[in-house]
Amino acid sequence: MSILLTLRNLSLHFGEKIIFKNAELAIHKGDRIGLIGLNGQGKSTLFNILMDKLKPDTTTPPFLYDRSNDHFDIFLIPQELDIRNYAHLGIENFYLSFYPELYEVHQKLVEDYGNQELLDKFEHLGGWGIQNSYLNYLRGFDFDDLDKNLEDLSGGERRKIALSIGLSSTAELILWDEPTNHLDIETIERFEDELLNSKKTYMIISHDRYLLNTTTDKICHIERGQITSFKGTYLDYLVYLEEREAELKKNLDKLENKHRRELAWMKQGTKARRTRSKKRVEGYHDIKDGIKDLKSRSRKVVDLGLLHSGRKSKILVQIEDGQFSYPGKDIFKNLNLMVAKKDKIALIGPNGAGKSTLIKIFSEKLKLTNGVQKNAEDLKVIVFDQNRDTLNPDSTPIEVVGEGQDFVHLGDGTKKHVASYLSKFLFTSDQVYRPISTLSGGEKNRLQLAMFMKQAADLWVFDEPTNDLDIETIEILERELKSYDSAVIIIGHDRAFLDNTCNSTWLVHDKGVEVFEGGYTQVAPYLHALEMEKDLKGKGKGSSSKEQEQTSKESQPEVPLKEDDISHNTKPDKELTNKQKERLKVIEREIEEAEKSLIEVEEILAKFDYTSMDDEKADLIQRLTAEKDKRESTVSELYEEWEELNS
């Protein structure tokens, strides 16, 4: 594939912090890239450089930004929309905030709509096509009420607008910065489908490993100032990382063994020191540097110390025949739920279904309208909801965590020095004294984890805990939650995270809660069945690119056919041959068998834990995926043949 752009000699530092050092990047047409790396290491910064919003350091040799075609557009969908400055546009026209020229023409048309010159310019800039595509995608994400106030929209609703803007863009390269934050699983899967159906080149920053593995075929990893490019899926990259880390560990062991021998030699008596060789002394220091470098390349570990109160009660919360209503609106009917010690519960469902309301009922901030609720005596519920408004931007991490003390007093009765405690959350010695306003989103997230986890609780509730966390920290949080022996409820849409941490899943929908054993994988087929049922009832409003094309065709005025058109362009129906008739009798059975065969492979693949891999499992998945592709092709070919025979 042809190269769209290349970056060379990319260096950038903020103060003493090095973001990039002689880094390189090449993006080819058709690339589907997942951009990963620890928070604060430069992912969003790279996007700003690609958009020419940020200039790298002046270096020798100089930084080179080479585009194969200076006229192709790059389009960035940021984490947050600029609602404040463009609220006047409303939902229907908010896409204009991303198109300065169209916005300018539109503002003039507001004052003089009949101006034909302005209307022609709007059309020449592609305004009508972009608008229609944007509105189609909004409808596809079940966003129908365009009269809502932009400033009153939920986080999920704002993300649907952002997705629709990005998907409707005509730019050749799309940059997505955490596109699925605040979205329910149904919307995420629709977004995945649209990405896979698109022919655009794109790069995604995301903590959603399912999304990365499904929608990307190239991984770019920012670490230690460099950009490592890897051709393959996120799963393939995980396998590569495991192999690389095993090799690093082997080299480190060799170096440390040699270091111990050389250290003993260096510590010999005065006579030996006078006669030691200069080369051996230099070699000793080289070994020290080598060990230091290898250790710095090892993946960092966060110690997320979830504390529990030591309660022995097995049942923490029990609800029987529960109902809850707000004035004029029923939320829950016939709730029968129980939370026990050691439960790890994934709480999922569409935005607005009642997940947050259910948590407030558990913590007795809301009381059931009818039914019985029994909470264990003095039950302590702590909710981690990432409300960063509670963080004073002028304070430092050491101030907010230590609360004026040198030591943190933890919920289990132990204490730890504040700086040492924060180091377990990946905060360096200089970061703990920096104002919170200078921290990245992920660093603020880790700071909140540090603040919350010094407490003790009987029931922890995590509301979207993985938003803005880098993948390394998410994996560490997973391990901590799995080993934690008190109850945890996780409200989230990170499917890999839910699979890896939860032993049951509660689906909130239709004014009730359905309970499934296991993580997201167990409930996924049921969710798909609900979506199919919804479509069958005529409520589905999907807007794939093919459907948009069909909609566009259907919206065009019909042109009556002339008699000549009919005589020259229509072909008489042909009778099927006897052989074709016999083929038609058996092909439907072949389609059914082929589909069953395909489903068998898909079900096996769905059960795999894609975050914990070894060579044997990776090889098996690769073979199963190839077999799945083969069976999908068979099904597709049979359907094509069936349609041709029936036509």
XYZ file of C-alpha atoms in Angstrom:
647
model
C 0.000 0.000 0.000
C 1.139 3.541 -0.733
C 2.519 5.703 2.061
C 0.255 8.541 3.210
C 2.740 10.232 5.520
C 6.018 9.778 7.367
C 7.512 11.436 10.431
C 11.291 11.434 10.906
C 13.621 12.842 13.558
C 10.682 13.572 15.858
C 11.886 14.964 19.194
C 9.862 16.785 21.833
C 10.314 17.552 25.485
C 8.295 19.457 28.077
C 10.716 20.770 30.682
C 12.834 17.803 31.715
C 10.284 15.253 30.507
C 11.191 13.669 27.170
C 8.138 12.732 25.089
C 9.846 11.788 21.804
C 13.511 11.316 20.951
C 14.366 10.841 17.259
C 11.148 8.879 16.770
C 9.816 7.753 13.388
C 6.378 6.824 12.071
C 4.995 5.758 8.700
C 1.276 5.510 7.898
C 0.176 3.671 4.757
C -3.113 4.055 2.947
C -5.589 1.553 4.366
C -3.785 1.139 7.702
C -6.021 0.466 10.703
C -3.778 1.440 13.577
C -4.151 1.022 17.332
C -2.004 3.572 19.216
C -1.069 2.383 22.705
C 1.280 3.366 25.524
C 1.277 4.484 29.147
C -0.700 7.626 29.943
C 1.390 10.763 29.663
C 3.786 9.133 27.169
C 2.611 11.100 24.130
C -0.400 9.485 22.434
C -2.582 12.624 22.306
C 0.566 14.684 21.705
C 1.296 12.635 18.575
C -2.221 13.373 17.319
C -1.642 17.100 17.812
C 1.627 16.858 15.876
C -0.109 15.037 13.010
C -2.759 17.785 12.999
C -0.045 20.508 12.926
C -1.374 21.864 16.226
C 1.961 21.263 17.969
C 5.482 21.812 16.658
C 8.280 19.409 17.691
C 11.685 20.563 18.934
C 14.153 22.089 16.502
C 16.838 19.466 15.990
C 19.769 18.439 13.788
C 18.955 16.638 11.552
C 15.640 18.523 11.332
C 12.183 17.121 11.933
C 10.540 15.968 8.692
C 6.796 15.660 8.164
C 6.356 14.289 4.661
C 2.880 13.855 3.177
C 2.573 11.954 -0.079
C -0.183 14.358 -1.038
C -0.317 17.753 0.652
C -4.022 18.037 -0.092
C -5.330 14.981 1.748
C -7.185 15.788 4.956
C -6.553 14.536 8.494
C -9.532 14.596 10.837
C -9.287 14.388 14.639
C -12.142 13.296 16.915
C -11.032 14.399 20.410
C -12.092 12.932 23.751
C -14.211 15.979 24.562
C -16.406 18.025 22.214
C -16.253 21.827 22.346
C -19.854 22.218 23.500
C -19.330 25.558 25.228
C -18.304 27.498 22.116
C -20.702 25.812 19.667
C -23.835 25.174 21.726
C -25.717 27.631 19.492
C -25.449 25.203 16.572
C -27.675 22.622 18.224
C -27.345 18.878 17.686
C -28.446 18.919 14.039
C -25.679 21.303 12.955
C -22.977 20.532 15.511
C -20.871 18.774 12.861
C -20.097 22.275 11.509
C -17.829 22.937 14.511
C -15.314 20.591 12.812
C -15.458 22.366 9.420
C -14.332 26.035 9.671
C -15.217 26.920 6.058
C -18.654 25.308 6.223
C -19.262 26.930 9.598
C -18.490 30.374 8.189
C -20.837 29.858 5.219
C -23.554 28.490 7.493
C -23.371 31.512 9.794
C -23.856 33.804 6.803
C -26.768 31.681 5.582
C -28.454 32.091 8.963
C -28.692 35.792 8.171
C -29.354 35.413 4.434
C -30.631 31.902 3.668
C -31.868 32.703 0.185
C -28.414 33.785 -0.989
C -27.814 31.436 -3.936
C -24.079 32.151 -4.008
C -23.772 30.988 -0.396
C -25.929 27.915 -1.051
C -23.757 26.993 -4.030
C -20.594 27.410 -1.943
C -22.049 25.233 0.836
C -22.796 22.544 -1.740
C -19.377 22.924 -3.380
C -17.712 22.307 0.013
C -19.722 19.086 0.387
C -21.923 20.460 3.163
C -25.168 18.701 2.245
C -23.533 15.296 1.847
C -21.686 15.572 5.153
C -24.851 16.724 6.908
C -26.960 13.846 5.550
C -24.319 11.283 6.458
C -23.932 12.757 9.964
C -27.696 12.651 10.613
C -27.917 9.089 9.256
C -25.239 7.939 11.669
C -26.988 9.703 14.563
C -30.175 7.809 13.767
C -28.159 4.609 13.510
C -26.991 5.165 17.079
C -30.648 5.608 18.185
C -30.245 9.364 18.629
C -33.591 10.763 17.494
C -34.284 13.796 19.683
C -32.343 16.530 17.886
C -34.064 19.288 19.866
C -32.229 18.546 23.116
C -29.947 21.197 24.563
C -26.335 20.262 23.822
C -25.222 21.278 27.296
C -27.756 18.902 28.882
C -26.549 15.802 27.016
C -25.048 12.848 28.882
C -21.492 11.675 28.242
C -22.822 8.791 26.132
C -24.981 11.072 23.998
C -22.033 13.403 23.357
C -19.915 10.428 22.294
C -22.607 9.352 19.796
C -22.399 12.821 18.241
C -18.608 12.514 18.085
C -18.812 9.071 16.451
C -21.297 10.342 13.880
C -19.047 13.289 13.024
C -16.005 11.052 12.601
C -17.765 8.387 10.563
C -19.319 10.973 8.233
C -16.000 12.711 7.582
C -14.657 12.585 4.040
C -11.036 12.906 5.231
C -8.587 10.194 4.208
C -7.050 9.768 7.690
C -9.216 9.774 10.836
C -7.683 10.072 14.315
C -9.888 8.700 17.115
C -8.984 9.647 20.715
C -10.750 7.223 23.124
C -13.894 7.040 20.946
C -15.847 4.572 23.125
C -15.659 6.221 26.563
C -19.115 6.482 28.212
C -20.765 4.286 25.558
C -22.898 1.204 26.163
C -21.778 -2.088 24.630
C -24.492 -2.055 21.949
C -23.266 1.294 20.604
C -19.618 0.195 20.778
C -20.381 -2.858 18.654
C -22.249 -0.744 16.091
C -19.241 1.556 15.953
C -16.942 -1.437 15.412
C -19.105 -2.595 12.503
C -18.992 0.849 10.894
C -15.205 1.040 11.228
C -14.789 -2.378 9.653
C -17.095 -1.415 6.783
C -15.296 1.860 6.147
C -12.462 2.166 3.666
C -10.747 4.955 5.605
C -7.275 4.932 7.074
C -7.504 5.491 10.798
C -5.572 5.511 14.061
C -7.274 4.818 17.400
C -6.210 5.601 20.947
C -8.254 3.241 23.112
C -8.087 1.214 26.306
C -10.785 -1.138 24.931
C -8.806 -4.259 23.996
C -11.777 -5.895 22.274
C -12.086 -2.827 20.054
C -8.353 -2.796 19.308
C -8.255 -6.488 18.489
C -11.349 -6.323 16.290
C -10.761 -3.135 14.313
C -6.977 -2.760 13.910
C -4.337 -4.586 11.894
C -1.324 -2.570 13.033
C -0.157 -1.505 16.495
C 1.983 1.563 17.224
C 3.397 1.571 20.752
C 4.896 4.721 22.279
C 7.522 3.891 24.909
C 10.740 5.547 26.057
C 10.437 8.299 23.435
C 10.172 5.898 20.490
C 7.258 4.693 18.335
C 7.390 0.942 17.743
C 5.282 -0.240 14.785
C 4.008 -3.811 14.733
C 2.076 -5.352 11.829
C -0.701 -7.489 13.253
C -3.647 -7.395 15.633
C -3.513 -6.356 19.259
C -3.627 -10.052 20.184
C -0.575 -10.722 18.001
C 1.192 -7.824 19.697
C 0.455 -9.222 23.167
C 2.108 -12.487 22.137
C 5.105 -10.542 20.830
C 5.362 -8.573 24.105
C 5.330 -11.778 26.162
C 8.146 -13.165 24.033
C 10.080 -9.893 24.296
C 9.696 -9.733 28.065
C 10.810 -13.364 28.435
C 13.935 -12.517 26.428
C 14.516 -9.377 28.513
C 14.251 -11.389 31.724
C 16.714 -13.977 30.415
C 19.205 -11.223 29.520
C 18.684 -9.520 32.867
C 19.401 -12.746 34.753
C 22.623 -13.217 32.775
C 23.719 -9.640 33.451
C 22.922 -9.831 37.153
C 24.894 -13.068 37.537
C 27.865 -11.488 35.808
C 27.382 -8.352 37.885
C 27.627 -10.328 41.136
C 30.913 -11.893 40.020
C 32.347 -8.530 38.941
C 31.147 -6.827 42.137
C 32.993 -9.431 44.228
C 36.130 -8.788 42.153
C 35.768 -4.993 42.567
C 35.574 -5.421 46.347
C 38.908 -7.270 46.620
C 41.622 -5.900 48.865
C 43.946 -2.913 48.273
C 46.635 -4.969 46.554
C 44.143 -6.433 44.062
C 42.608 -3.041 43.347
C 46.028 -1.607 42.445
C 46.549 -4.313 39.858
C 43.039 -4.610 38.339
C 42.811 -3.854 34.628
C 41.225 -0.702 33.264
C 39.234 -2.765 30.760
C 37.660 -4.876 33.501
C 36.651 -1.764 35.486
C 35.001 -0.310 32.382
C 33.263 -3.637 31.796
C 31.904 -3.557 35.338
C 30.300 -0.146 34.742
C 28.937 -1.320 31.371
C 27.187 -4.188 33.165
C 25.630 -1.763 35.662
C 24.341 0.401 32.806
C 23.024 -2.657 30.991
C 21.089 -3.815 34.053
C 19.662 -0.328 34.570
C 18.518 -0.163 30.935
C 16.895 -3.601 31.019
C 15.071 -2.798 34.241
C 13.768 0.471 32.795
C 12.428 -1.459 29.802
C 10.499 -3.870 32.004
C 6.825 -3.071 32.344
C 6.034 -1.082 35.473
C 3.802 -2.521 38.168
C 1.102 -0.668 40.073
C 0.217 -1.941 43.553
C -3.465 -1.154 43.834
C -4.160 -2.135 47.421
C -7.913 -2.601 47.690
C -8.706 -2.895 51.374
C -11.709 -4.561 52.907
C -13.195 -4.213 56.346
C -12.781 -7.815 57.432
C -16.559 -8.306 57.675
C -17.588 -11.956 58.020
C -21.214 -11.558 56.871
C -21.768 -13.546 53.689
C -24.856 -11.705 52.373
C -24.320 -7.948 52.095
C -27.460 -6.804 50.220
C -30.705 -8.638 49.468
C -33.754 -7.301 47.621
C -37.043 -9.196 47.318
C -39.888 -8.163 44.983
C -38.393 -4.676 44.766
C -39.901 -1.808 42.811
C -38.651 1.719 42.296
C -40.192 4.721 40.562
C -39.445 8.376 40.119
C -42.522 10.618 39.966
C -44.322 9.626 36.774
C -41.673 7.114 35.677
C -41.198 3.435 36.600
C -37.541 2.390 36.742
C -37.602 -1.117 38.240
C -40.253 -3.772 38.721
C -39.936 -7.125 40.479
C -36.276 -6.900 41.547
C -34.926 -10.040 43.230
C -31.190 -9.622 43.759
C -28.480 -10.561 46.225
C -24.899 -9.347 46.707
C -22.666 -11.668 48.703
C -19.105 -11.359 49.949
C -16.553 -12.161 47.202
C -19.092 -11.465 44.415
C -17.562 -9.790 41.361
C -20.496 -8.370 39.425
C -20.459 -6.710 35.977
C -23.368 -4.263 35.775
C -24.204 -3.519 32.138
C -27.076 -2.094 30.140
C -27.947 0.854 27.886
C -27.275 4.363 29.152
C -30.272 5.545 31.152
C -31.507 2.021 31.955
C -31.065 2.517 35.700
C -27.562 1.283 36.609
C -26.680 4.315 38.729
C -30.141 4.232 40.341
C -29.584 0.603 41.367
C -26.293 1.510 43.070
C -28.013 4.314 44.984
C -30.615 1.788 46.141
C -27.894 -0.592 47.341
C -26.159 2.181 49.294
C -29.586 3.324 50.646
C -29.332 6.781 49.132
C -32.648 5.887 47.487
C -35.386 3.738 49.047
C -37.471 1.165 47.204
C -41.007 2.271 46.335
C -42.211 -1.257 47.185
C -40.585 -4.512 48.271
C -38.040 -5.523 50.901
C -34.338 -4.615 51.101
C -31.996 -6.016 53.739
C -28.485 -4.584 54.067
C -25.863 -6.033 56.399
C -25.484 -3.960 59.556
C -23.252 -0.882 59.111
C -22.605 -1.858 55.496
C -19.943 0.418 54.006
C -20.299 1.073 50.271
C -17.704 3.150 48.423
C -18.321 4.327 44.842
C -15.421 5.175 42.553
C -17.012 7.424 39.942
C -14.075 9.433 38.551
C -15.601 12.798 39.366
C -12.444 14.803 38.845
C -14.191 17.981 39.946
C -13.255 16.916 43.485
C -9.555 17.362 42.651
C -8.212 20.850 43.372
C -6.101 21.669 40.284
C -3.694 23.790 42.358
C -2.966 21.039 44.897
C -0.326 18.331 44.459
C -0.807 14.559 44.665
C 1.152 14.395 47.898
C -1.136 17.035 49.433
C -4.479 15.466 48.467
C -3.473 11.911 49.397
C -1.505 12.751 52.526
C -3.988 15.389 53.747
C -1.167 17.294 55.440
C 0.457 14.200 56.973
C 3.691 12.407 56.049
C 2.025 9.007 56.282
C -1.125 7.507 54.784
C -3.201 5.579 57.328
C -4.765 2.703 55.409
C -8.084 1.011 56.037
C -6.449 -2.202 57.294
C -4.698 -0.350 60.116
C -1.266 -0.108 58.483
C 0.471 3.099 57.435
C 2.812 4.020 54.607
C 4.799 7.118 53.653
C 2.800 9.226 51.188
C 5.506 9.317 48.497
C 6.059 5.565 48.800
C 2.312 4.924 48.617
C 1.977 7.075 45.478
C 4.964 5.369 43.824
C 2.899 2.176 43.770
C 0.490 4.038 41.480
C 3.298 4.887 39.015
C 3.892 8.429 40.320
C 7.538 9.456 40.093
C 9.255 11.510 42.781
C 8.855 14.727 40.762
C 5.199 14.110 39.823
C 4.005 13.926 43.427
C 4.948 17.607 43.897
C 3.471 18.863 40.613
C 0.107 20.695 40.512
C -2.761 18.369 39.591
C -3.601 20.696 36.684
C -0.402 19.490 34.921
C -1.340 15.800 35.129
C -2.793 13.871 32.200
C -6.277 12.366 32.336
C -4.879 8.921 33.103
C -2.593 10.272 35.829
C -5.564 11.990 37.478
C -7.425 8.704 37.249
C -4.597 6.875 39.031
C -4.518 9.617 41.659
C -8.199 9.043 42.366
C -7.546 5.324 42.655
C -4.843 6.094 45.229
C -7.226 8.343 47.188
C -10.113 5.877 47.185
C -8.143 2.727 47.806
C -6.631 3.869 51.069
C -10.136 3.374 52.491
C -11.790 0.117 53.564
C -15.169 -1.022 52.250
C -17.543 -3.980 52.342
C -18.770 -3.260 48.815
C -16.754 -1.407 46.183
C -18.557 0.048 43.177
C -16.477 1.108 40.172
C -18.257 3.336 37.642
C -16.347 3.117 34.335
C -12.987 2.494 36.085
C -11.014 1.992 32.859
C -11.817 5.353 31.242
C -8.516 7.133 30.485
C -6.422 4.338 32.033
C -3.611 2.943 29.904
C -3.766 -0.763 29.140
C -0.893 -1.649 31.499
C -2.691 -0.075 34.463
C -5.990 -1.728 33.472
C -4.335 -5.147 33.501
C -2.898 -4.464 36.958
C -6.290 -3.335 38.243
C -7.746 -6.564 36.840
C -5.298 -8.678 38.816
C -5.998 -6.742 42.014
C -9.772 -7.025 41.669
C -9.570 -10.774 41.002
C -7.588 -11.336 44.200
C -9.757 -9.030 46.332
C -11.928 -11.090 48.707
C -14.819 -8.686 49.275
C -17.675 -7.704 46.937
C -17.129 -5.577 43.832
C -19.649 -4.179 41.339
C -18.267 -2.800 38.075
C -20.347 -0.547 35.843
C -18.498 -0.602 32.563
C -18.341 -1.215 28.853
C -14.768 -2.532 28.608
C -15.646 -6.072 27.597
C -12.196 -7.605 28.148
C -12.010 -5.998 31.613
C -15.441 -7.379 32.575
C -14.533 -10.844 31.292
C -11.291 -10.883 33.254
C -12.620 -9.611 36.589
C -16.258 -10.658 37.033
C -17.859 -13.978 37.939
C -21.408 -12.805 37.180
C -23.084 -10.230 34.943
C -26.237 -8.248 35.679
C -28.008 -6.888 32.599
C -30.245 -3.898 33.353
C -33.011 -3.546 30.775
C -36.775 -3.480 30.360
C -37.276 -2.260 33.978
C -35.583 -5.317 35.399
C -32.234 -7.014 36.042
C -31.290 -10.362 34.484
C -28.460 -12.313 36.113
C -25.902 -14.349 34.116
C -23.055 -16.499 35.405
C -19.684 -15.343 34.085
C -18.390 -12.172 32.415
C -19.424 -10.324 29.268
C -18.810 -13.296 26.950
C -21.639 -15.195 28.643
C -24.203 -12.444 28.042
C -23.059 -11.376 24.548
C -25.245 -13.882 22.614
C -28.282 -12.746 24.623
C -27.545 -9.085 23.836
C -27.270 -9.916 20.143
C -30.579 -11.784 20.312
C -32.228 -8.724 21.898
C -30.856 -6.544 19.106
C -32.161 -8.934 16.447
C -35.546 -9.017 18.168
C -35.560 -5.225 18.207
C -34.845 -5.127 14.470
C -37.582 -7.651 13.741
C -40.082 -5.455 15.554
C -39.180 -2.592 13.263
C -37.354 -0.582 15.876
C -33.867 -1.108 14.548
C -32.401 1.956 12.907
C -28.990 0.814 11.766
C -27.134 3.074 9.402
C -24.284 1.165 7.912
C -22.504 2.677 4.968
C -24.416 0.339 2.619
C -27.727 1.359 4.134
C -26.798 5.023 3.782
C -26.022 4.446 0.136
C -29.405 2.756 -0.315
C -31.132 5.584 1.575
C -29.420 8.079 -0.678
C -30.645 6.221 -3.761
C -34.174 5.925 -2.437
C -34.307 9.627 -1.631
C -33.648 10.597 -5.249
C -36.742 11.506 -7.310
C -37.968 8.753 -9.571
C -37.573 9.282 -13.313
C -40.280 7.622 -15.499
C -38.854 5.058 -17.915
C -39.378 5.612 -21.592
C -40.628 2.801 -23.808
C -37.197 2.620 -25.479
C -35.533 2.221 -22.068
C -37.765 -0.770 -21.310
C -37.254 -2.498 -24.627
C -33.485 -2.097 -24.631
C -32.585 -2.558 -20.959
C -34.799 -5.329 -19.602
C -34.022 -8.968 -20.202
C -36.634 -11.733 -20.391
C -36.703 -14.210 -17.493
C -34.876 -17.459 -18.209
C -36.181 -20.868 -17.232
C -33.971 -22.855 -14.850
C -32.363 -25.958 -16.289
C -33.182 -29.291 -14.667
C -29.730 -29.294 -13.091
C -30.323 -25.824 -11.604
C -33.723 -26.904 -10.250
C -32.130 -29.884 -8.499
C -29.406 -27.599 -7.123
C -32.024 -25.213 -5.712
C -33.604 -28.077 -3.791
C -30.427 -28.900 -1.844
C -28.658 -25.551 -1.501
C -30.779 -24.318 1.418
C -29.796 -27.366 3.448
C -26.137 -26.724 2.589
C -26.495 -23.090 3.749
C -27.992 -24.232 7.059
C -25.180 -26.741 7.644
C -22.508 -24.191 6.670
C -23.957 -21.615 9.094
C -24.003 -24.148 11.928
C -20.385 -24.981 11.160
C -19.470 -21.278 11.268
C -21.288 -20.732 14.587
C -19.330 -23.610 16.165
C -16.012 -21.900 15.419
C -17.316 -18.493 16.523
C -18.470 -19.913 19.869
C -15.061 -21.477 20.491
C -13.301 -18.175 19.693
C -15.695 -16.228 21.954
C -14.560 -18.238 24.974
C -10.889 -17.320 24.654
C -9.222 -14.926 27.105
C -7.418 -12.654 24.656
C -5.373 -10.923 27.362
C -3.615 -14.036 28.675
C -1.753 -15.746 25.881
C 0.949 -18.329 25.294
C 2.406 -19.650 22.035
C 0.124 -22.674 21.935
C -3.034 -20.631 22.487
C -1.961 -17.961 19.989
C -1.303 -20.632 17.357
C -4.688 -22.235 18.035
C -6.497 -18.902 17.755
C -4.693 -18.132 14.515
C -5.792 -21.478 13.044
C -9.355 -21.072 14.317
C -9.557 -17.553 12.886
C -8.366 -18.823 9.512
C -10.972 -21.584 9.671
C -13.653 -19.038 10.612
C -12.728 -16.880 7.589
C -12.883 -19.957 5.366
C -16.340 -20.935 6.636
C -17.615 -17.351 6.326
C -16.497 -17.364 2.704
C -18.344 -20.659 2.119
C -21.568 -19.261 3.590
C -21.250 -16.092 1.497
C -20.679 -18.054 -1.724
C -23.672 -20.323 -1.047
C -25.937 -17.313 -0.484
C -24.746 -15.686 -3.689
C -25.498 -18.889 -5.602
C -28.932 -19.178 -3.921
C -29.800 -15.565 -4.836
C -28.692 -16.089 -8.438
C -30.839 -19.221 -8.783
C -33.865 -17.501 -7.239
C -33.525 -14.461 -9.463
